[in-house]
Short mmCIF file of C-alpha atoms in Angstrom, two decimals:
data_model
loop_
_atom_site.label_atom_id
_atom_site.label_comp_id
_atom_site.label_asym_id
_atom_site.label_seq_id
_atom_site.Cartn_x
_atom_site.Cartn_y
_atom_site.Cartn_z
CA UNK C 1 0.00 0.00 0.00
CA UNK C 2 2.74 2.08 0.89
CA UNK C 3 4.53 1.65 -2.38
CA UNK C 4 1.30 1.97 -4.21
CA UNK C 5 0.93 5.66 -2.49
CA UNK C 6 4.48 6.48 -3.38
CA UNK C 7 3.99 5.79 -7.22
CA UNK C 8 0.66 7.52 -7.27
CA UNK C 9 2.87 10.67 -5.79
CA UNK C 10 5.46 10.36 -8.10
CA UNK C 11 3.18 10.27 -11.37
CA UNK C 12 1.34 13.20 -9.44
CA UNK C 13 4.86 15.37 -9.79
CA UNK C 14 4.89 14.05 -13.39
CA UNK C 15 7.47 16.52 -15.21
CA UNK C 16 7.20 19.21 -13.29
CA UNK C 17 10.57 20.00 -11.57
CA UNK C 18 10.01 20.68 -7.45
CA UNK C 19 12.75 21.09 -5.50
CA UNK C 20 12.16 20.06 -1.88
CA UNK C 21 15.24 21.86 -0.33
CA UNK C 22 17.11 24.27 -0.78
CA UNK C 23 20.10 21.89 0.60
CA UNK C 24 20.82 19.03 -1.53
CA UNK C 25 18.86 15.79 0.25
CA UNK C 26 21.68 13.14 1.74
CA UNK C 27 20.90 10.75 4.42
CA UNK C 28 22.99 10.19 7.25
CA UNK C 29 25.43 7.71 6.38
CA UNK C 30 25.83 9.09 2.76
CA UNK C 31 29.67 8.88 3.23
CA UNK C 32 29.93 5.42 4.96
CA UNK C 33 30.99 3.37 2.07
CA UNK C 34 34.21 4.14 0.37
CA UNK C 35 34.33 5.41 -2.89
CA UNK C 36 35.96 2.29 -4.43
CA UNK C 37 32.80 0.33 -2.30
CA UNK C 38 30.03 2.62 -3.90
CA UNK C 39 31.64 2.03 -7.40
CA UNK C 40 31.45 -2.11 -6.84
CA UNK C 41 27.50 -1.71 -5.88
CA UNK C 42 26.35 0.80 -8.62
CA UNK C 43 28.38 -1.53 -11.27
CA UNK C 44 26.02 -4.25 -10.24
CA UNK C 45 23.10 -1.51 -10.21
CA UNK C 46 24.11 -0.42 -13.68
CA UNK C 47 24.54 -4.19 -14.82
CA UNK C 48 21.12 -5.42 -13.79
CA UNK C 49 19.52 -2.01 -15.55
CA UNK C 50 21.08 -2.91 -18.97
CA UNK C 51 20.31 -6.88 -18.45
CA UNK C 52 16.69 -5.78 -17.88
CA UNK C 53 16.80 -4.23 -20.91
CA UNK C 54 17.92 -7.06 -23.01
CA UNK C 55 20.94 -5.87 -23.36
CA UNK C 56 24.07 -8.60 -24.17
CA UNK C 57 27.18 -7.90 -21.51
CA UNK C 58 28.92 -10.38 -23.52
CA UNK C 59 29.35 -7.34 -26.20
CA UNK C 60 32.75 -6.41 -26.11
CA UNK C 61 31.25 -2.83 -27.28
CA UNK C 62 29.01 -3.25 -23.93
CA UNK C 63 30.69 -5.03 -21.34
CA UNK C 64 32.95 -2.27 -19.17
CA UNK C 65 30.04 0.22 -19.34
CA UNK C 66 28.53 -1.04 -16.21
CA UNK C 67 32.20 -0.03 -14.44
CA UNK C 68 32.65 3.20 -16.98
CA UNK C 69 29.36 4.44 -15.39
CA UNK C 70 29.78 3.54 -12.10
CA UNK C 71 33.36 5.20 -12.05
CA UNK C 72 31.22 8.09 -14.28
CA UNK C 73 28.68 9.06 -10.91
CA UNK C 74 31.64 8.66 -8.22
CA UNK C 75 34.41 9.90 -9.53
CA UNK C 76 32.68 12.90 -12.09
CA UNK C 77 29.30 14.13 -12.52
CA UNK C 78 27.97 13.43 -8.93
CA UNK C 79 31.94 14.14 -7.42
CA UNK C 80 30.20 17.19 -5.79
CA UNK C 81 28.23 14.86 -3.22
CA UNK C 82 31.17 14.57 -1.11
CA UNK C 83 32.00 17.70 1.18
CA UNK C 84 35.82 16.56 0.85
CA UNK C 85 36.10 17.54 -2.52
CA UNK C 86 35.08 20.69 -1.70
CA UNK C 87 37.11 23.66 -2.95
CA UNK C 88 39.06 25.60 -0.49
CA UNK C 89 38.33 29.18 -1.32
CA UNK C 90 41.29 31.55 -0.10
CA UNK C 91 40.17 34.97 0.22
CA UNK C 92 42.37 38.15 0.19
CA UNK C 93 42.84 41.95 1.47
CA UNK C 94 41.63 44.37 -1.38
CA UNK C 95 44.65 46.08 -0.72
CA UNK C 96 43.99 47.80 -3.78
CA UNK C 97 40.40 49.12 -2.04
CA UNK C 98 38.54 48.01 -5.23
CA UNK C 99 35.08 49.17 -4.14
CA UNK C 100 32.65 48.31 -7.53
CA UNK C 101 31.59 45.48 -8.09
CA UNK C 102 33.48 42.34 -9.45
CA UNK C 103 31.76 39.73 -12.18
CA UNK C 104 32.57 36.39 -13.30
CA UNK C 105 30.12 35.59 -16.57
CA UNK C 106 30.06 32.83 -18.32
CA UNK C 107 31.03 29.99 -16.12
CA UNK C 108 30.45 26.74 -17.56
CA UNK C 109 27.82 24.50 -16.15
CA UNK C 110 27.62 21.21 -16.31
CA UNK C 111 25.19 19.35 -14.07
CA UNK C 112 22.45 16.98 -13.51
CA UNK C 113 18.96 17.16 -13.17
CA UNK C 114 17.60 15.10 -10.00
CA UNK C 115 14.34 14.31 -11.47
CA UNK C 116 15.42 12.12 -14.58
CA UNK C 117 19.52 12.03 -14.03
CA UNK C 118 19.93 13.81 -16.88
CA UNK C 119 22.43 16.35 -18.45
CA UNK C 120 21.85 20.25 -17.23
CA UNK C 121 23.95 22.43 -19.61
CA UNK C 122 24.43 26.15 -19.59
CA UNK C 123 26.32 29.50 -18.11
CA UNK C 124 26.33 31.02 -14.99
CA UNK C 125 27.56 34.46 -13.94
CA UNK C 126 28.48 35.47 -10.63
CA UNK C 127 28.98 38.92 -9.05
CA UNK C 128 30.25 40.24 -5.89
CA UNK C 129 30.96 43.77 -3.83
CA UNK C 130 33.93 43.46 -1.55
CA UNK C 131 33.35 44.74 2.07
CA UNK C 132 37.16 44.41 2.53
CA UNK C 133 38.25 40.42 1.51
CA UNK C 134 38.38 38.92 -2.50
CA UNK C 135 38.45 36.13 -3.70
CA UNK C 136 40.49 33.95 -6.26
CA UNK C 137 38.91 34.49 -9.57
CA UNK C 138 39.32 30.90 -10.13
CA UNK C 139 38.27 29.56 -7.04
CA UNK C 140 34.47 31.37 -8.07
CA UNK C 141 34.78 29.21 -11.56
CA UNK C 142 35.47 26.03 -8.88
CA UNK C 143 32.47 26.68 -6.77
CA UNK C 144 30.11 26.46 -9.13
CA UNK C 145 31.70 23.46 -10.70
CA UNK C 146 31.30 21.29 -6.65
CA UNK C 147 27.63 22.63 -6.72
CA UNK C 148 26.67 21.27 -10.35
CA UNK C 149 28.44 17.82 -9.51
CA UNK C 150 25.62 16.67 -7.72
CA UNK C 151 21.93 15.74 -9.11
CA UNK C 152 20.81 19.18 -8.75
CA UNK C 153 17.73 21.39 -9.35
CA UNK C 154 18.84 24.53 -10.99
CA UNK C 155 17.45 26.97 -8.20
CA UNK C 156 18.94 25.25 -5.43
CA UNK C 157 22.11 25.48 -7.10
CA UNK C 158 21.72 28.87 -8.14
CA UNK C 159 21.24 29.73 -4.38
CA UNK C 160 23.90 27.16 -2.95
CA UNK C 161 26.48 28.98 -5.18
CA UNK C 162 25.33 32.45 -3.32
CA UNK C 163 24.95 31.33 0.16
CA UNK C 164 28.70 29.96 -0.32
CA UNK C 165 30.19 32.88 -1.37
CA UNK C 166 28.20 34.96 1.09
CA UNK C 167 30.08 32.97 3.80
CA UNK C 168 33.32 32.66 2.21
CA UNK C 169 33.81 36.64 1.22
CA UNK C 170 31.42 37.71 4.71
CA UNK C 171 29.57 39.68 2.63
CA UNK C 172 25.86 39.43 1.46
CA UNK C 173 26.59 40.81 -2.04
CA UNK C 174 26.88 38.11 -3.84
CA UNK C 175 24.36 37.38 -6.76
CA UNK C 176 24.29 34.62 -9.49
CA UNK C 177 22.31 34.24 -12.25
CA UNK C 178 22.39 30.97 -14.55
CA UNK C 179 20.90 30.19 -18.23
CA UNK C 180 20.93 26.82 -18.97
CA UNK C 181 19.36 23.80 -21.24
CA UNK C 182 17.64 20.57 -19.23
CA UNK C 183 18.09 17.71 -21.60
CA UNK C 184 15.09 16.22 -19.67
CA UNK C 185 12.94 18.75 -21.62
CA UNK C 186 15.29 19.60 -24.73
CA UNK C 187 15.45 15.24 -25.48
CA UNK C 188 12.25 13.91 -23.79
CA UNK C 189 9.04 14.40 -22.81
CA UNK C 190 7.62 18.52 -24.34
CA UNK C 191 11.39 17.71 -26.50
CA UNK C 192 11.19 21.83 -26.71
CA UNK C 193 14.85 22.04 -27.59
CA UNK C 194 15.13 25.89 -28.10
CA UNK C 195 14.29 26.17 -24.32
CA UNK C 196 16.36 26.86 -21.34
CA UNK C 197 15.59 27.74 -17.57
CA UNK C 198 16.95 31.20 -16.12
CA UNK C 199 17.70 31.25 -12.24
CA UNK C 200 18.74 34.28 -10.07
CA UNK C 201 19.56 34.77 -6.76
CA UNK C 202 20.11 38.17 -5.58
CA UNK C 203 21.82 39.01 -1.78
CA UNK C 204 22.43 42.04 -0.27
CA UNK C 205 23.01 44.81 -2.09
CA UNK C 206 22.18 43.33 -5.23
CA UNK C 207 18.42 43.18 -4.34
CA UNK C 208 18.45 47.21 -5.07
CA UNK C 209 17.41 48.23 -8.22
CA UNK C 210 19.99 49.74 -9.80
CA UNK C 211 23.09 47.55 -8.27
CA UNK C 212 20.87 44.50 -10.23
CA UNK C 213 20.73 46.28 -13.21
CA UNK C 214 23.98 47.23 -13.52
CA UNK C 215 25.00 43.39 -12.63
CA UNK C 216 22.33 42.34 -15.70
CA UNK C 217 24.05 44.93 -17.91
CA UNK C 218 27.01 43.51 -17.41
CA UNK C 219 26.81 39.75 -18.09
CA UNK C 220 24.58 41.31 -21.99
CA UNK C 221 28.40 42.62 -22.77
CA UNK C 222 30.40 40.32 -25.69
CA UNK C 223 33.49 39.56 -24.84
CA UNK C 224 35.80 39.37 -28.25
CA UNK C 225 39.24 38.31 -28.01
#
């Protein structure tokens, strides 16, 4: 009956992409098994999918994908799970009193949508007013890159990118906006594939008027090289 109630919910949600937290959901003992150990179990996950499928392991063409993908969700696209791997951000004095604001655009995103595990591709562009303390420009391309490596919804991460930098600079002007394409809508389901999903988050100073627009004028400009 349980499971019965659980389905129903879950075709109730249908496409529609609800985030439940604004914290990515891990149970307790998410980091009890080793990495090598979560690899051996997902490889047996990964071959019983494909078997169920009808697929033929024997295929030399198919036979190490079961430990390809399995290496694939540890080791890469979900790497961001694990709060070791996160990036040590080393801030600075703006000796050099730099008081406007400072923008990183076009970060590339890679990620993964939690509903259907797949591919989340876009930009984001990230903005911040120093109160005294800055930040390693590539250390803001590095954040964003732990956040995406995780099955993700694209306003949590949009805000998990924020409330990081917020703590790491000790600031609350920090803003991030991010344009990006869900394969779960560009390759199934509507299959709209012009679309993509635009996310802001806005803290601090960046919630007035003008210190957003300035921020949105920004990340229009071309950069030529």
């Amino acid at each position: 009956m349980k499971i019965d109630k659980a389905l129903e919910a879950i075709e109730a949600l249908g496409d529609n992409h609800v985030a439940t937290s604004a914290t990515t959901p891990l149970r307790e003992d998410a980091f009890k098994l080793s990495d090598k150990e979560k690899i051996a179990l997902i490889r047996e996950d990964v071959k019983h999918i494909m078997e169920t499928l009808g697929l033929d392991l024997n295929d030399d063409s198919l036979s190490g994908t079961p430990q390809r993908v399995a290496k694939m969700f540890v080791n890469e696209i979900f790497s961001g799970l694990h709060p070791q791997r996160k990036p040590e951000a080393s801030t600075f004095d703006n000796n050099y009193k730099y008081g406007e604001m400072l923008v990183e655009k076009n970060i590339t995103v890679y990620s993964t949508c939690e509903h259907h595990l797949l591919p989340i591709i876009g930009r984001a562009h990230v903005a911040y007013i120093s109160n005294g303390t800055v930040v390693g420009l590539s250390k803001m391309n590095r954040i964003v890159d732990y956040y995406a490596k995780r099955p993700q919804v694209q306003e949590r991460l949009t805000m998990q990118i924020v409330q990081d930098l917020q703590v790491v600079l000790n600031t609350k002007d920090v803003a991030c906006v991010i344009d990006a394409k869900h394969l779960c809508v560009n390759s199934r389901g509507i299959r709209d594939i012009e679309s993509s999903t635009v996310t802001s988050e806005f803290g601090g100073k960046f919630k007035e008027e003008s210190v957003r627009r300035e921020f949105l004028d920004y990340i229009k400009l071309e950069t030529r090289f």
